[in-house]
PDB file of C-alpha atoms in Angstrom:
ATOM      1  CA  UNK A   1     -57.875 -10.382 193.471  1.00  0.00           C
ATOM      2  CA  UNK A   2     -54.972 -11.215 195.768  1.00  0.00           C
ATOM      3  CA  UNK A   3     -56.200 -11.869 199.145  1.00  0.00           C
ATOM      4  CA  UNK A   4     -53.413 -11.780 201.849  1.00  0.00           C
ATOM      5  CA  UNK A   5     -52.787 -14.301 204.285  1.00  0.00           C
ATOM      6  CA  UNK A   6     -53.460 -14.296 207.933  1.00  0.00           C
ATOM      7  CA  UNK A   7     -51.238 -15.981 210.948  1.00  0.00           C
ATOM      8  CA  UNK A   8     -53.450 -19.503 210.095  1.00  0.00           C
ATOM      9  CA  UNK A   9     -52.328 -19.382 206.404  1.00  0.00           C
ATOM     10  CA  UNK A  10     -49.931 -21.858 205.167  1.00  0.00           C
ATOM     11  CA  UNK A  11     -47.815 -23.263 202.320  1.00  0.00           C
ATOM     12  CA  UNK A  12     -50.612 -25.828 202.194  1.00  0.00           C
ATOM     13  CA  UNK A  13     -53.572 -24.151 201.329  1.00  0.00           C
ATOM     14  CA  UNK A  14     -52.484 -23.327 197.578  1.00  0.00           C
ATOM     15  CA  UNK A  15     -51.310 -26.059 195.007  1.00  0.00           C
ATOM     16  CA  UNK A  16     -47.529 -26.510 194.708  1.00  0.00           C
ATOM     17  CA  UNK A  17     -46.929 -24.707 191.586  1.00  0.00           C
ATOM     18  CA  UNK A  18     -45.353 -27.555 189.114  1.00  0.00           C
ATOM     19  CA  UNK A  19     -41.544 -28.165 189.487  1.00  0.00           C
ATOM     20  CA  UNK A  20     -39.648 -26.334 186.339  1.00  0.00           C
ATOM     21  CA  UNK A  21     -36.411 -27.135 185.138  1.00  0.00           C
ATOM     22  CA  UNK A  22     -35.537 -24.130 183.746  1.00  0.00           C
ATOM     23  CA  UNK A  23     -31.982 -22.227 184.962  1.00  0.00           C
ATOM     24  CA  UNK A  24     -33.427 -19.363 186.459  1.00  0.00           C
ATOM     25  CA  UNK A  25     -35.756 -22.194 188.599  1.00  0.00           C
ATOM     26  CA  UNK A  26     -32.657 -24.343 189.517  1.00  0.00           C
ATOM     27  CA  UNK A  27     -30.861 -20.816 190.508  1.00  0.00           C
ATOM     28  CA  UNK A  28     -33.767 -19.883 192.213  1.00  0.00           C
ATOM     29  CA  UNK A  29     -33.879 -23.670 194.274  1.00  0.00           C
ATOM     30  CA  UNK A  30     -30.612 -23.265 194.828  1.00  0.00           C
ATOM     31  CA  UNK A  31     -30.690 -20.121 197.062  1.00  0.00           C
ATOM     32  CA  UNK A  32     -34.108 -21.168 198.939  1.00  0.00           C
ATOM     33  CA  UNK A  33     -31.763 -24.206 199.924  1.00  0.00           C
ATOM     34  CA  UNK A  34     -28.875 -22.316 201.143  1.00  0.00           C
ATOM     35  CA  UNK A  35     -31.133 -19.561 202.486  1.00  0.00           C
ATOM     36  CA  UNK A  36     -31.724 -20.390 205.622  1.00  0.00           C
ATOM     37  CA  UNK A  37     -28.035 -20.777 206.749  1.00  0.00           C
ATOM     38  CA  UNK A  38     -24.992 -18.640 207.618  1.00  0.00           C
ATOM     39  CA  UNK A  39     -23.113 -18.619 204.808  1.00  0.00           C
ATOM     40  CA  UNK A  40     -26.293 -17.055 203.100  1.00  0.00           C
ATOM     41  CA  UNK A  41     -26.979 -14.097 205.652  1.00  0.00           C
ATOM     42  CA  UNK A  42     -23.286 -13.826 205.299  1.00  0.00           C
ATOM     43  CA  UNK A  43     -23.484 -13.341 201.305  1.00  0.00           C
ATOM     44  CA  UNK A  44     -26.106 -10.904 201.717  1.00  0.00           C
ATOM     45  CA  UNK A  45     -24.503  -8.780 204.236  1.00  0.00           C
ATOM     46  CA  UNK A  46     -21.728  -8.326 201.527  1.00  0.00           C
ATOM     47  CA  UNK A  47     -24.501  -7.441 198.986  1.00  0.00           C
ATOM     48  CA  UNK A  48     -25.919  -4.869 200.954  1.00  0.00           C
ATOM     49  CA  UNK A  49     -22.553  -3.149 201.757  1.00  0.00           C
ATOM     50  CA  UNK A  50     -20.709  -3.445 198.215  1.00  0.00           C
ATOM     51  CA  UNK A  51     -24.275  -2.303 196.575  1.00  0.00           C
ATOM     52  CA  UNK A  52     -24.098   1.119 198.583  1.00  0.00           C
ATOM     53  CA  UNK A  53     -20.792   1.767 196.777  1.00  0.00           C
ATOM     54  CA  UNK A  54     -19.677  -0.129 193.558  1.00  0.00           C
ATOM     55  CA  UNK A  55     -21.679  -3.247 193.181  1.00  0.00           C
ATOM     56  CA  UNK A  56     -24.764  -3.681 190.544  1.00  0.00           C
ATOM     57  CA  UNK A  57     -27.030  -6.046 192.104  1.00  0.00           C
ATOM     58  CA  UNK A  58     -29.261  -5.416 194.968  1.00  0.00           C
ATOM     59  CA  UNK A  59     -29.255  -7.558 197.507  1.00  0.00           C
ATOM     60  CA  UNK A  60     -33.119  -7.911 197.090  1.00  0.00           C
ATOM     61  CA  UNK A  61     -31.768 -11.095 194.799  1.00  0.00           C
ATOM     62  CA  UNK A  62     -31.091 -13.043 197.967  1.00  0.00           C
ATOM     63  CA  UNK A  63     -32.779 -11.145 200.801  1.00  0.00           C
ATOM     64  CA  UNK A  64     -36.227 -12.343 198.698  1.00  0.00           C
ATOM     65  CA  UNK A  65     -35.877 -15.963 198.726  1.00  0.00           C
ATOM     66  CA  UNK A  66     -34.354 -16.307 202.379  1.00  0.00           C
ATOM     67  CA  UNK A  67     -37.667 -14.578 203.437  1.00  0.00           C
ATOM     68  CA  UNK A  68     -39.193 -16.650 201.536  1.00  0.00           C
ATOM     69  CA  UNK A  69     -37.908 -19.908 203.107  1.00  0.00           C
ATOM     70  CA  UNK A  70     -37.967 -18.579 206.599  1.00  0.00           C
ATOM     71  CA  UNK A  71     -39.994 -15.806 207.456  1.00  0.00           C
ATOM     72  CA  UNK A  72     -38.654 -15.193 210.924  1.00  0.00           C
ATOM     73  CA  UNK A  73     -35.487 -13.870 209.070  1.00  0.00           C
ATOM     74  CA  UNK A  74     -37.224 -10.684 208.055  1.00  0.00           C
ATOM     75  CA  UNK A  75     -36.621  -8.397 210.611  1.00  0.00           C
ATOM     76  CA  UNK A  76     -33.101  -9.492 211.391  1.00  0.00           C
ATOM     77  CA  UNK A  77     -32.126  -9.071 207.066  1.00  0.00           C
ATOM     78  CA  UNK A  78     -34.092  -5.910 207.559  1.00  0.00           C
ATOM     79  CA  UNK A  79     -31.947  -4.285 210.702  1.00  0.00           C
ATOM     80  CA  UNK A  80     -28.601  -5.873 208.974  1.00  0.00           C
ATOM     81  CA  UNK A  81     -29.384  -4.704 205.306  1.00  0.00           C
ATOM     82  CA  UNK A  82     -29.655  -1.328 206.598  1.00  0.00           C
ATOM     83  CA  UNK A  83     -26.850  -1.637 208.625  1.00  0.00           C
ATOM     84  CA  UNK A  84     -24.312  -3.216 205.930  1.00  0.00           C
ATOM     85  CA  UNK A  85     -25.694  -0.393 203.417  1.00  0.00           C
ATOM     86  CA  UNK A  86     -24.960   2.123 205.361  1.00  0.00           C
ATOM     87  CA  UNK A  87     -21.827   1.153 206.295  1.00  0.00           C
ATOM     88  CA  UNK A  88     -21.319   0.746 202.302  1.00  0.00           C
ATOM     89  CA  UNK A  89     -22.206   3.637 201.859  1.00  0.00           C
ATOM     90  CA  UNK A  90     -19.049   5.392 203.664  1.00  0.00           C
ATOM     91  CA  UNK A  91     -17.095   3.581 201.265  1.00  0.00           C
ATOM     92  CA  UNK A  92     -18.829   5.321 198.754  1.00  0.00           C
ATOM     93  CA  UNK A  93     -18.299   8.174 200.428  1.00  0.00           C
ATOM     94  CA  UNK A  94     -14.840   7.542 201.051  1.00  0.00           C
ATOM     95  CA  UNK A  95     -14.560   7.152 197.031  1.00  0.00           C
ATOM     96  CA  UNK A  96     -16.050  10.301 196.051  1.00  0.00           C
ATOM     97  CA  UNK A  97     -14.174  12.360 198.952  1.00  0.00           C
ATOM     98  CA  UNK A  98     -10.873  10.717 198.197  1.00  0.00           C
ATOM     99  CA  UNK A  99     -10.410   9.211 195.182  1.00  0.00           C
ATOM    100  CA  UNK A 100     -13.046  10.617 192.449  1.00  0.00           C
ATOM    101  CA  UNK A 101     -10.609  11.516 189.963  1.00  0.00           C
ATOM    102  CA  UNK A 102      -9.454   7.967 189.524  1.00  0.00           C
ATOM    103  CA  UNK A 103     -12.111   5.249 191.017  1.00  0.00           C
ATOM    104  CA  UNK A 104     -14.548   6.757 191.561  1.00  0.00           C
ATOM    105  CA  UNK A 105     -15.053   8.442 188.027  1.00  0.00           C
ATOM    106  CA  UNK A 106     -14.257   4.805 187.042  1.00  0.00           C
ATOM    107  CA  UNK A 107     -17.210   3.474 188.910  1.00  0.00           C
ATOM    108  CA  UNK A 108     -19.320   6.130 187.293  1.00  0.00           C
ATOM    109  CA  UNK A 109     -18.422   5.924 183.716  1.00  0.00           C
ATOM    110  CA  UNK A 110     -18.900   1.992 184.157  1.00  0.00           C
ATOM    111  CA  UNK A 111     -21.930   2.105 184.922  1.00  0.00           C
ATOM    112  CA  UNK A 112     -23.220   5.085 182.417  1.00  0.00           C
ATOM    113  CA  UNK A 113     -24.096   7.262 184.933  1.00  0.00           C
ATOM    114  CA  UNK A 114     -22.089  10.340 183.977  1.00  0.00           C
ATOM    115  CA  UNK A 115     -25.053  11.939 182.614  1.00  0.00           C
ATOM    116  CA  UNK A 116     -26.846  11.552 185.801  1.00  0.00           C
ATOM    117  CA  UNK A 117     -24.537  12.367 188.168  1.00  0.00           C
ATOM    118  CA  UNK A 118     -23.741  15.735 186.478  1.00  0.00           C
ATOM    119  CA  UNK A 119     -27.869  16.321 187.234  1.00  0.00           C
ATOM    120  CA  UNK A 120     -27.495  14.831 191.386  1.00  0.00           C
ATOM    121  CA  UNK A 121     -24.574  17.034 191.617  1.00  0.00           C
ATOM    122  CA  UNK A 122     -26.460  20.191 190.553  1.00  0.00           C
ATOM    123  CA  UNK A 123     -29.394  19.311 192.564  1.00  0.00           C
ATOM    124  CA  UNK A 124     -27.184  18.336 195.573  1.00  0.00           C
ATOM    125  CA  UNK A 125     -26.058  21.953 196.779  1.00  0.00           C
ATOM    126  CA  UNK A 126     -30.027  23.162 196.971  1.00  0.00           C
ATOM    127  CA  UNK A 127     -31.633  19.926 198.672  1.00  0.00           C
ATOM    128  CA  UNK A 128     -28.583  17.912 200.377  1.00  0.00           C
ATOM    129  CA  UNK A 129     -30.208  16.049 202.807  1.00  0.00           C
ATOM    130  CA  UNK A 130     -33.532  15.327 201.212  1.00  0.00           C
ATOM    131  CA  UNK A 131     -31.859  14.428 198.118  1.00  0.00           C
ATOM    132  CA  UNK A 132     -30.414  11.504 200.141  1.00  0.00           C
ATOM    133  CA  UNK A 133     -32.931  10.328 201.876  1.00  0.00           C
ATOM    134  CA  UNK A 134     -35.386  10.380 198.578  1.00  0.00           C
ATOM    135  CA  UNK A 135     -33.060   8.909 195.755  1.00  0.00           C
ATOM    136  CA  UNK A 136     -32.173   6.279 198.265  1.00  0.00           C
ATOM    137  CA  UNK A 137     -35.550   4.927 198.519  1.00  0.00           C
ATOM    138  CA  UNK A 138     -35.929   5.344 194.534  1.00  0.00           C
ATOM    139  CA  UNK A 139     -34.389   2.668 191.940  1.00  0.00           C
ATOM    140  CA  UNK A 140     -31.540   4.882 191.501  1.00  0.00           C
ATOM    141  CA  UNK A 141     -28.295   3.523 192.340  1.00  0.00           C
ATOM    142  CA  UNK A 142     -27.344   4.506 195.839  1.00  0.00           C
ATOM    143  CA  UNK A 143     -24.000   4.148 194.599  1.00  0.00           C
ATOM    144  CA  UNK A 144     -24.173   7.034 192.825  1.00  0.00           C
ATOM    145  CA  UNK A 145     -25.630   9.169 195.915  1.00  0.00           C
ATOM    146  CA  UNK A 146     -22.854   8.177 198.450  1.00  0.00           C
ATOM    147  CA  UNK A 147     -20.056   8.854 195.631  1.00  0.00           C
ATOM    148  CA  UNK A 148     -21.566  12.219 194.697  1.00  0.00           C
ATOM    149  CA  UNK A 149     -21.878  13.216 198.851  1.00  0.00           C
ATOM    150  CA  UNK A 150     -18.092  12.383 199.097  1.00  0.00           C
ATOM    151  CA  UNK A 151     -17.691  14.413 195.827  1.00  0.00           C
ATOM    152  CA  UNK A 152     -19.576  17.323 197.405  1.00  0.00           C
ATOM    153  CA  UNK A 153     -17.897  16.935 200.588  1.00  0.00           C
ATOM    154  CA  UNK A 154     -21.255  16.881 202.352  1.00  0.00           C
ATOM    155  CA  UNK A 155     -21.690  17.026 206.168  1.00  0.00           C
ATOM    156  CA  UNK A 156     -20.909  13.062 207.512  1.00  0.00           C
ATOM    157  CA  UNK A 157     -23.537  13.284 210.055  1.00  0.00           C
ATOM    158  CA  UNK A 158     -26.435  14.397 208.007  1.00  0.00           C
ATOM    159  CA  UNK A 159     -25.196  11.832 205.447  1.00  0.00           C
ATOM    160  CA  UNK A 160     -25.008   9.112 208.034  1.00  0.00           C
ATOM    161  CA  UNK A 161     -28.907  10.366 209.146  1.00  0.00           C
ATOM    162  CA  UNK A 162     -30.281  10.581 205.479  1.00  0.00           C
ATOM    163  CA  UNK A 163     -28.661   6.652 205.057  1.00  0.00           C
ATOM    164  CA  UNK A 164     -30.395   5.008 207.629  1.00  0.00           C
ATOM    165  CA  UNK A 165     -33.544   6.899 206.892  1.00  0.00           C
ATOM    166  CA  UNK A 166     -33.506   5.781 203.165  1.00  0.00           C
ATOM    167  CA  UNK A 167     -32.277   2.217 203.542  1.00  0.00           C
ATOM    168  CA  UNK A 168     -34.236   1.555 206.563  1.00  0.00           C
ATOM    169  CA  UNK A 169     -37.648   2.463 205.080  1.00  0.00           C
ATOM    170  CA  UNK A 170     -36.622   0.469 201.874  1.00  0.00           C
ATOM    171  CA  UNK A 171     -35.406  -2.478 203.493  1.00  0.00           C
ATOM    172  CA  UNK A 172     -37.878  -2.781 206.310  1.00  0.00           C
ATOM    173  CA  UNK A 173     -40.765  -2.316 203.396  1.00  0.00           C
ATOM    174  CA  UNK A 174     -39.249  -5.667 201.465  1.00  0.00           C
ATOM    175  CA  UNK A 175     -39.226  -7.453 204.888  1.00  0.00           C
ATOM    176  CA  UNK A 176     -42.549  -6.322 206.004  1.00  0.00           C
ATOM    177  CA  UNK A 177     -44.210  -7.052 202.561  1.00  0.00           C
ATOM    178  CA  UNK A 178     -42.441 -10.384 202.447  1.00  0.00           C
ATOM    179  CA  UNK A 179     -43.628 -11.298 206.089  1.00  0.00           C
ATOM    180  CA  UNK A 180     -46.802 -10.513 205.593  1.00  0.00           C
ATOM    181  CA  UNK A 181     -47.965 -12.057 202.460  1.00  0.00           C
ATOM    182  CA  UNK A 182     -46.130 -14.968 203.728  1.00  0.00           C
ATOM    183  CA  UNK A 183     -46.729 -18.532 202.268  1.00  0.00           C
ATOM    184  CA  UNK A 184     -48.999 -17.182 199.433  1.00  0.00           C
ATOM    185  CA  UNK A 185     -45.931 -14.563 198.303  1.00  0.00           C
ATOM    186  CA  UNK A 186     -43.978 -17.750 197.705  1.00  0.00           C
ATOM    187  CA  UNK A 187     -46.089 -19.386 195.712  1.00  0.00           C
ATOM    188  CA  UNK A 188     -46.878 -16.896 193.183  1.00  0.00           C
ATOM    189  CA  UNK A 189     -43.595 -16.140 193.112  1.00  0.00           C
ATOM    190  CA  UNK A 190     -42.671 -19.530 192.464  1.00  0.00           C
ATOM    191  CA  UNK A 191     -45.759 -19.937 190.125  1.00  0.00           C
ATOM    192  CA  UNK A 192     -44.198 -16.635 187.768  1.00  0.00           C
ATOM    193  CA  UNK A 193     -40.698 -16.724 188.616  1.00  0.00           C
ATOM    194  CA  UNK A 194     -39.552 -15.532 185.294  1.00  0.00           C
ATOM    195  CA  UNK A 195     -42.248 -12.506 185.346  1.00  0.00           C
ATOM    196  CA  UNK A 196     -40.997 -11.622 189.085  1.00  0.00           C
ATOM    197  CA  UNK A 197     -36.996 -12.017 187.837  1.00  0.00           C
ATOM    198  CA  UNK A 198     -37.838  -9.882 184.673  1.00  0.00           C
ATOM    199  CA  UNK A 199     -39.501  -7.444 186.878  1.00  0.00           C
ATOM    200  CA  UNK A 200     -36.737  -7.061 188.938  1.00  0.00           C
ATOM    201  CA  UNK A 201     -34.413  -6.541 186.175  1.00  0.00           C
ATOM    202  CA  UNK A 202     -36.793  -3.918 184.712  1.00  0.00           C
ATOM    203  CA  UNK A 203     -36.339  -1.935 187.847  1.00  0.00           C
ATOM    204  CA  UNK A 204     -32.044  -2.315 188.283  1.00  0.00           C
ATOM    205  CA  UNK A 205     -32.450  -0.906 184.515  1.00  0.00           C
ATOM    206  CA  UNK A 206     -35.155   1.209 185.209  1.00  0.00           C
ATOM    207  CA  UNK A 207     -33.049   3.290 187.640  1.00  0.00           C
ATOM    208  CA  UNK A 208     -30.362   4.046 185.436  1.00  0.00           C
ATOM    209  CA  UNK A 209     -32.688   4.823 182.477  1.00  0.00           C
ATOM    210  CA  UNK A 210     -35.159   7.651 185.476  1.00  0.00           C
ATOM    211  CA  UNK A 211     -31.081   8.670 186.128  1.00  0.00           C
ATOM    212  CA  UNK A 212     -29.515   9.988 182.671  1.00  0.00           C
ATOM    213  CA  UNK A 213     -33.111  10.950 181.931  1.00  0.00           C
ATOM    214  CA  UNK A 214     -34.930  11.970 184.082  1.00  0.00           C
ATOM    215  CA  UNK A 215     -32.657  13.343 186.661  1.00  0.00           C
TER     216      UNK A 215
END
């Protein structure tokens, strides 16, 4: 059983988990050394916004291990994730309202979410506003929510409301699980990095495979 640390705990009271030289290990030393630093908060800002509207990876990639190497970062990644998403996600918007017929139909059929967005855009008219605010917490692509609210022309201010709701609760979650597991987080992490990255994985996939299936 998984007991989680208090204030006291540190990295010290586990074993280091042996050094691996394995690619996903060095990628994964790579970003705790550049995470505590500008150019990384930077990189993830950009995640966050391009993932709201035509990007594939989340930004959990790199919000993770800069918790990880400094957990006083969570709250600030937290507040600026949501903020960057959001704001990505009136490009998205932008790309559905304007310019479905050519990028934004693109953007869909790239990602093989045609199927699924047919579904979203039937539910849409009936539950608007919830269907924001719950798909964006889901493993769904939010991508695919802020292109099919431009699509459906949807009211900008509930849209803007629904966004922060979603993103906020989903980023603040990652930073406040992150925080408060703490030192022990990283070292099972560390210990089963591949399990954790395959996880990870399993959900990006997973929410296209609950979208042209499940609907």
């Amino acid at each position: 059983m998984l007991i989680l640390p208090s204030e006291s705990d540190s990295s010290t009271d586990l074993p280091i988990p042996p050094k691996k030289q394995g690619w996903l290990h060095r990628l994964y030393g790579k970003a705790i050394d550049m995470a505590d630093t500008p150019k990384a908060f930077w990189i993830f800002c950009a995640m966050s916004f391009a993932e709201s509207s035509f990007f594939p990876l989340p930004p959990d990639l790199l919000m993770i291990p800069m918790v990880l190497a400094n957990r006083s970062l969570a709250w600030r990644l937290a507040i600026w994730g949501t903020i960057t998403s959001v704001l990505g996600g009136f490009l998205g918007y932008a790309i559905g309202y304007y310019l479905y017929a050519s990028l934004g139909s693109w953007i869909i059929d790239t990602y093989n979410m045609s199927a699924g967005f047919e579904k979203f855009h039937q539910e849409f008219a009936k539950w608007g506003f919830w269907i924001i605010a719950l798909k964006g917490l889901t493993p769904v692509p939010f991508k695919l929510v802020t292109i099919a609210s431009g699509v459906a022309h949807y009211d900008l201010v509930y849209f803007t409301a629904a966004s922060v709701i979603a993103r906020g609760i989903r980023f603040f979650y990652v930073a406040a699980f992150l925080w408060w597991c703490g030192p022990k987080a990283k070292y099972y992490i560390e210990k089963y990095l591949s399990w954790f990255f395959y996880a990870l994985i399993g959900a990006l996939v997973g929410g296209f495979f609950i979208l042209n299936f499940i609907g």
